[in-house]
Coordinates of C-alpha atoms in Angstrom, one line a residue:
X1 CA -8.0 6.2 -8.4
X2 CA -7.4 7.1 -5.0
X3 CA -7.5 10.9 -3.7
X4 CA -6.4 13.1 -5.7
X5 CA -5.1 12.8 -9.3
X6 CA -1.8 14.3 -9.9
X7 CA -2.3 17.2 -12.1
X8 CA -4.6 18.7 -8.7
X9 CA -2.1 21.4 -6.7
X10 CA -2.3 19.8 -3.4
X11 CA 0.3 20.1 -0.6
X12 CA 1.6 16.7 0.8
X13 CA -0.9 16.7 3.8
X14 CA -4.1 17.6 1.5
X15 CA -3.1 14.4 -0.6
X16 CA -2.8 12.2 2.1
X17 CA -6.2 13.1 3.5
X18 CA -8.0 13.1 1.0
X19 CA -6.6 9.4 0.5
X20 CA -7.3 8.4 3.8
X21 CA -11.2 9.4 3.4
X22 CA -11.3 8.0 0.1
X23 CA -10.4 4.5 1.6
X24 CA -12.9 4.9 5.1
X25 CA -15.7 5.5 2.1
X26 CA -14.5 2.0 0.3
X27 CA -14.9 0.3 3.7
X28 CA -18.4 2.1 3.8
X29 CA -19.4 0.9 0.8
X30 CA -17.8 -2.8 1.5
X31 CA -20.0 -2.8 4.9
X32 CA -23.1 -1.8 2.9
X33 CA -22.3 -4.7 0.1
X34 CA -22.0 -7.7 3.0
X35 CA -25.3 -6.3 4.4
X36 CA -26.8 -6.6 0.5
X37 CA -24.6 -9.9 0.7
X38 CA -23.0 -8.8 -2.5
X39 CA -20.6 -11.1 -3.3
X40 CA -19.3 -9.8 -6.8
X41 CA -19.2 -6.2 -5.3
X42 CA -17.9 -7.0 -2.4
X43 CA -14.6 -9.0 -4.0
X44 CA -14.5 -5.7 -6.1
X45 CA -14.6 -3.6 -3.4
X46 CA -11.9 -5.7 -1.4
X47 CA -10.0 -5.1 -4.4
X48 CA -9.9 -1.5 -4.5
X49 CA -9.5 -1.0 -0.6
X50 CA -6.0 -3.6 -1.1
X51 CA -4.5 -1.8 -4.0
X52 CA -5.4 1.6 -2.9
X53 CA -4.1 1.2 0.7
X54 CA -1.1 -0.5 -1.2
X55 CA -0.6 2.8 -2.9
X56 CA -0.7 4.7 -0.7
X57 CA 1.7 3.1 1.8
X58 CA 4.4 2.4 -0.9
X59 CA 4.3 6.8 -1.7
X60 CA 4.5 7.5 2.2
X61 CA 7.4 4.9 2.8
X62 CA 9.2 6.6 -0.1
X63 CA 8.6 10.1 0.4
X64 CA 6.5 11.0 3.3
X65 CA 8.2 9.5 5.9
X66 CA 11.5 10.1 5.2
X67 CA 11.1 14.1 4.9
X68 CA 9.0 13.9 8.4
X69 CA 11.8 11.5 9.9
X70 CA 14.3 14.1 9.9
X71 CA 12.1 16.8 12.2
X72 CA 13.2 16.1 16.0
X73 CA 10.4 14.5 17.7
X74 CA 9.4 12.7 14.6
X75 CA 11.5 9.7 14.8
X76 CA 9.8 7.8 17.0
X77 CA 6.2 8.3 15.3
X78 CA 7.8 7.3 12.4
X79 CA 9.0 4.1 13.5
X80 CA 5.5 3.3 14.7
X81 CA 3.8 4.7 11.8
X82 CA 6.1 2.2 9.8
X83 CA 5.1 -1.0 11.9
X84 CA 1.3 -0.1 11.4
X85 CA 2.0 -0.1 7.5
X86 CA 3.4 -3.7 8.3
X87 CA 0.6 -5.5 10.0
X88 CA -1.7 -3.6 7.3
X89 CA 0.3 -5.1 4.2
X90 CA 0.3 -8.4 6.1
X91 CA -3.7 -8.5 6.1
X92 CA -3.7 -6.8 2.4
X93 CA -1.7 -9.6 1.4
X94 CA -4.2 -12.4 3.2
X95 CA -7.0 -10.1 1.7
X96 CA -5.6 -10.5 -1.8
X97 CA -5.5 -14.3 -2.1
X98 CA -9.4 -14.6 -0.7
X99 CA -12.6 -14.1 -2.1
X100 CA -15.9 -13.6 -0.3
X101 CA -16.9 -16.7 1.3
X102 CA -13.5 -17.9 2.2
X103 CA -13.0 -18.3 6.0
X104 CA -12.3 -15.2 8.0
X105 CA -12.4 -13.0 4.6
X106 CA -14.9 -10.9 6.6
X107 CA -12.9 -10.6 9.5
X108 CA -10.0 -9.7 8.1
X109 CA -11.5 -6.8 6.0
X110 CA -13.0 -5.4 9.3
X111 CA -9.6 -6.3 11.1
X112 CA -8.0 -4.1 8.5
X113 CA -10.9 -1.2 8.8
X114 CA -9.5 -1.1 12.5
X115 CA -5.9 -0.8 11.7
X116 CA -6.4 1.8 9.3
X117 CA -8.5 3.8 10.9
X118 CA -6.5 3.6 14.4
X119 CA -3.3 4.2 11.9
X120 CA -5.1 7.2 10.1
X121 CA -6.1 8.8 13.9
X122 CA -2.4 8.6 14.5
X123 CA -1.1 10.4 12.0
X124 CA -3.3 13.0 11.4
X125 CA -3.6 13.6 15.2
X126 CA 0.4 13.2 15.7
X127 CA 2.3 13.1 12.7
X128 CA 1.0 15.7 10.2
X129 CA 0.6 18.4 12.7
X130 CA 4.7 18.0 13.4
X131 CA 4.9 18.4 9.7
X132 CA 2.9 21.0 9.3
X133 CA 4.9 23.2 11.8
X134 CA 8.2 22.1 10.2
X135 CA 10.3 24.0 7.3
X136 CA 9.5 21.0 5.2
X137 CA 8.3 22.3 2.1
X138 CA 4.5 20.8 1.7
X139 CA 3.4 21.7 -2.0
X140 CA 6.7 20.1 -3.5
X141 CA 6.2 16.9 -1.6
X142 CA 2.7 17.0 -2.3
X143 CA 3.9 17.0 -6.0
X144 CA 6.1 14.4 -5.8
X145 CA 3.9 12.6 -4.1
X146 CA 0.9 13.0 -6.8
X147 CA 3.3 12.0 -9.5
X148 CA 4.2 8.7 -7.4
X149 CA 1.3 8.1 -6.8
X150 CA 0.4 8.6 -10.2
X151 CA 3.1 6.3 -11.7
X152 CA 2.4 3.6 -9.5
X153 CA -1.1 3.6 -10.0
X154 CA -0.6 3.0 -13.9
X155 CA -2.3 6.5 -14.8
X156 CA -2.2 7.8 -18.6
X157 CA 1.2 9.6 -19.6
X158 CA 3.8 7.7 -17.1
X159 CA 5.6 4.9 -16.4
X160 CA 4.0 1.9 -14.9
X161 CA 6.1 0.2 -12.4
X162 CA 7.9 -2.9 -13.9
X163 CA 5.7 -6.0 -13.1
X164 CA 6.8 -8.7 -10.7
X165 CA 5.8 -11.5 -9.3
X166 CA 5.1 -11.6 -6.1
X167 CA 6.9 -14.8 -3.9
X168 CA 3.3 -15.5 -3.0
X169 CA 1.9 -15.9 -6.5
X170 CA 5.4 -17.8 -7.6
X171 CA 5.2 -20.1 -4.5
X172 CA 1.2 -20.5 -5.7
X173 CA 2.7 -21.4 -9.3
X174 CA 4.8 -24.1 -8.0
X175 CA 2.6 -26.1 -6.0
X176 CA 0.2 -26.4 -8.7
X177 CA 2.9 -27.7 -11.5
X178 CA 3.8 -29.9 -8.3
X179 CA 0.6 -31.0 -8.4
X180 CA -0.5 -31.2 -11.6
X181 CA 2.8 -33.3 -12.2
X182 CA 1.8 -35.8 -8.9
X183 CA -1.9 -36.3 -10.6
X184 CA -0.3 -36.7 -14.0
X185 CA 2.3 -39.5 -12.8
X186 CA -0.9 -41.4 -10.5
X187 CA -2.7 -41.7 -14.1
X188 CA 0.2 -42.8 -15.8
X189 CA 0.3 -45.6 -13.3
X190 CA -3.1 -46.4 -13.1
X191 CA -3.4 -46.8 -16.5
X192 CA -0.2 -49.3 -16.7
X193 CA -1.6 -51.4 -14.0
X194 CA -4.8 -52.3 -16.0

């Protein structure tokens, strides 16, 4: 599990640093599997780094942002903070359909080590200290934020999030029965010519 686990009293800004060092550790340890060439660990490690930084995102859209979007000055940090967490779901996504030895995987894991860690300097550097000079009230967001966080994480004692398919995976799904169909049909016909 990432950071901290919800029953821990953290304020809002604890949480999210703590989560932000937990995933620069999983790059560490992905850097330290591709120099073992690690295969198996490394897909594992890919794993945790997407879902985590998947987490993590989906609890800051939701709560963080939008308490920190109402401060004046934040607005604009926001906004940015909110086209980083594109590009990064973009690679996640890309991450999530390769394994080790596909072309680029590599890349693209260290592409997203950059993102993050230009996205993490950010916000710690811009966004939290606006926060943490505001009246917004930091241990009740850090609560809610735990028990997101919690919740979407599939933790004992609550509510996993209803599962869905992604348009990926059901796009996947239909060009294999497209396929499978096609190969089925050219056997069909081979075996009627003979």
């Amino acid at each position: 599990m990432l950071g901290m686990q919800s029953n821990d009293a953290a304020d809002a800004l604890e949480l999210l640093k703590k989560d932000h060092e937990t995933v620069e550790d999983l790059f560490d340890q992905f850097e330290d599997a591709k120099e073992s060439e690690n295969d198996e660990e490394m897909a594992s490690l890919a794993a945790s780094i997407c879902s985590a930084l998947t987490v993590h995102a989906q609890i800051e859209e939701e709560l963080f942002y939008p308490a920190i979007r109402k401060l004046p000055e934040a607005d604009d940090m926001v906004d940015e903070a909110a086209v980083e967490h594109q590009s990064i779901k973009d690679l996640v996504t890309q991450i999530e359909a390769m394994r080790p030895g596909d072309d680029l995987f590599e890349a693209k894991i260290k592409v997203l080590s950059e993102y993050v860690k230009h996205h993490v300097k950010e916000e710690e550097g811009e966004i939290f200290p606006e926060a943490k000079d505001s009246d917004v009230d930091l241990e009740a967001l850090g609560k809610k934020l735990a028990a997101r966080k919690a919740e979407l994480a599939g933790e004992p004692g609550t509510e996993p999030p209803p599962a869905r398919k992604s348009s990926t995976a059901t796009k996947r799904h239909a060009r294999a029965s497209s396929r499978a169909k096609t190969s089925t049909r050219s056997t069909t016909r081979k075996k009627k010519s003979s």
